[in-house]
């Protein structure tokens, strides 16, 4: 089963997406978008940019946990990972995004 993008509305009424791996784990989440079209454009940008390892920025939280951001060609963050307990787990998360994003199906849960 391939990974999937889920489009949903948050409590503030903004559209967001999350990328889930084939096992159902959330591996990337977006910022809020005012319009669904912006959210869909964000998904397209993830699908395009996930193939390039150089688009992933490895970071740490204030508490020292590992995480990553996926950046577009204009250097804007288009998705952020969960926090991981190790850099190895974070690196596996990046590999999972690279594998799942390009062919992930899109599920619209916002309707």
Short mmCIF file of C-alpha atoms in Angstrom, two decimals:
data_model
loop_
_atom_site.label_atom_id
_atom_site.label_comp_id
_atom_site.label_asym_id
_atom_site.label_seq_id
_atom_site.Cartn_x
_atom_site.Cartn_y
_atom_site.Cartn_z
CA UNK A 1 0.00 0.00 0.00
CA UNK A 2 1.44 3.41 -0.90
CA UNK A 3 1.71 6.36 1.44
CA UNK A 4 -1.00 8.99 1.46
CA UNK A 5 -1.53 12.70 1.92
CA UNK A 6 -4.52 13.68 4.04
CA UNK A 7 -6.03 17.13 3.63
CA UNK A 8 -7.96 18.30 6.70
CA UNK A 9 -9.19 21.45 8.43
CA UNK A 10 -7.69 22.44 11.76
CA UNK A 11 -9.52 24.07 14.68
CA UNK A 12 -8.78 27.53 13.27
CA UNK A 13 -10.47 26.59 9.98
CA UNK A 14 -7.23 26.41 7.99
CA UNK A 15 -6.37 23.62 5.58
CA UNK A 16 -3.42 21.39 6.40
CA UNK A 17 -1.95 18.19 5.05
CA UNK A 18 -0.09 15.32 6.61
CA UNK A 19 1.89 12.66 4.81
CA UNK A 20 1.44 9.17 6.17
CA UNK A 21 3.72 6.24 5.41
CA UNK A 22 2.23 2.96 4.24
CA UNK A 23 2.11 1.81 7.89
CA UNK A 24 -0.12 4.78 8.83
CA UNK A 25 2.57 6.76 10.68
CA UNK A 26 2.57 10.53 10.11
CA UNK A 27 5.97 11.41 8.66
CA UNK A 28 5.44 15.03 7.55
CA UNK A 29 2.97 17.80 8.41
CA UNK A 30 2.27 21.17 6.82
CA UNK A 31 1.58 24.67 7.99
CA UNK A 32 -1.96 26.05 7.79
CA UNK A 33 -3.32 27.35 4.49
CA UNK A 34 -6.28 29.73 4.12
CA UNK A 35 -7.43 28.06 0.88
CA UNK A 36 -7.61 24.40 -0.09
CA UNK A 37 -5.87 25.26 -3.37
CA UNK A 38 -2.83 26.46 -1.41
CA UNK A 39 -2.82 23.21 0.52
CA UNK A 40 -2.93 21.21 -2.72
CA UNK A 41 -0.05 23.31 -4.09
CA UNK A 42 1.90 22.46 -0.93
CA UNK A 43 1.35 18.75 -1.55
CA UNK A 44 2.55 19.13 -5.14
CA UNK A 45 5.66 20.91 -3.86
CA UNK A 46 6.37 18.08 -1.40
CA UNK A 47 5.97 15.51 -4.17
CA UNK A 48 8.42 17.44 -6.35
CA UNK A 49 11.02 18.30 -3.71
CA UNK A 50 11.03 15.05 -1.69
CA UNK A 51 13.17 13.33 -4.31
CA UNK A 52 16.16 15.55 -3.50
CA UNK A 53 18.08 14.81 -0.29
CA UNK A 54 19.47 18.36 -0.36
CA UNK A 55 15.95 19.74 0.28
CA UNK A 56 15.87 18.21 3.78
CA UNK A 57 17.15 20.36 6.63
CA UNK A 58 18.11 18.37 9.73
CA UNK A 59 17.42 20.26 12.98
CA UNK A 60 16.93 19.76 16.70
CA UNK A 61 14.18 20.88 19.03
CA UNK A 62 14.96 22.99 22.10
CA UNK A 63 14.86 19.79 24.14
CA UNK A 64 17.47 18.09 21.92
CA UNK A 65 15.21 15.83 19.88
CA UNK A 66 15.98 15.32 16.20
CA UNK A 67 13.63 16.55 13.48
CA UNK A 68 13.69 17.77 9.88
CA UNK A 69 12.09 20.28 7.56
CA UNK A 70 11.49 19.81 3.85
CA UNK A 71 12.23 23.00 1.94
CA UNK A 72 11.14 24.09 -1.53
CA UNK A 73 13.46 25.58 -4.14
CA UNK A 74 12.78 29.07 -2.73
CA UNK A 75 13.94 27.79 0.69
CA UNK A 76 10.45 27.97 2.25
CA UNK A 77 9.53 25.18 4.66
CA UNK A 78 6.78 23.05 3.11
CA UNK A 79 6.66 20.31 5.72
CA UNK A 80 7.98 19.45 9.18
CA UNK A 81 8.55 16.07 10.77
CA UNK A 82 7.65 14.82 14.19
CA UNK A 83 10.34 14.86 16.89
CA UNK A 84 12.56 11.78 17.01
CA UNK A 85 14.57 10.36 19.90
CA UNK A 86 17.63 9.73 17.72
CA UNK A 87 19.27 11.06 14.58
CA UNK A 88 19.05 7.55 13.08
CA UNK A 89 15.27 7.56 13.51
CA UNK A 90 15.12 11.04 11.95
CA UNK A 91 17.20 9.88 8.99
CA UNK A 92 14.81 6.94 8.52
CA UNK A 93 11.95 9.46 8.54
CA UNK A 94 13.62 11.39 5.72
CA UNK A 95 14.05 8.18 3.72
CA UNK A 96 10.38 7.39 4.28
CA UNK A 97 9.29 10.81 2.97
CA UNK A 98 11.57 10.39 -0.06
CA UNK A 99 10.03 6.97 -0.74
CA UNK A 100 6.36 7.72 -0.01
CA UNK A 101 5.73 11.32 -1.11
CA UNK A 102 6.18 11.11 -4.90
CA UNK A 103 3.47 8.47 -5.45
CA UNK A 104 1.26 9.07 -2.40
CA UNK A 105 -2.47 9.21 -2.99
CA UNK A 106 -4.36 12.29 -1.81
CA UNK A 107 -7.31 11.86 0.55
CA UNK A 108 -9.48 14.92 1.19
CA UNK A 109 -10.89 14.67 4.73
CA UNK A 110 -11.92 18.34 4.85
CA UNK A 111 -15.30 17.95 3.14
#
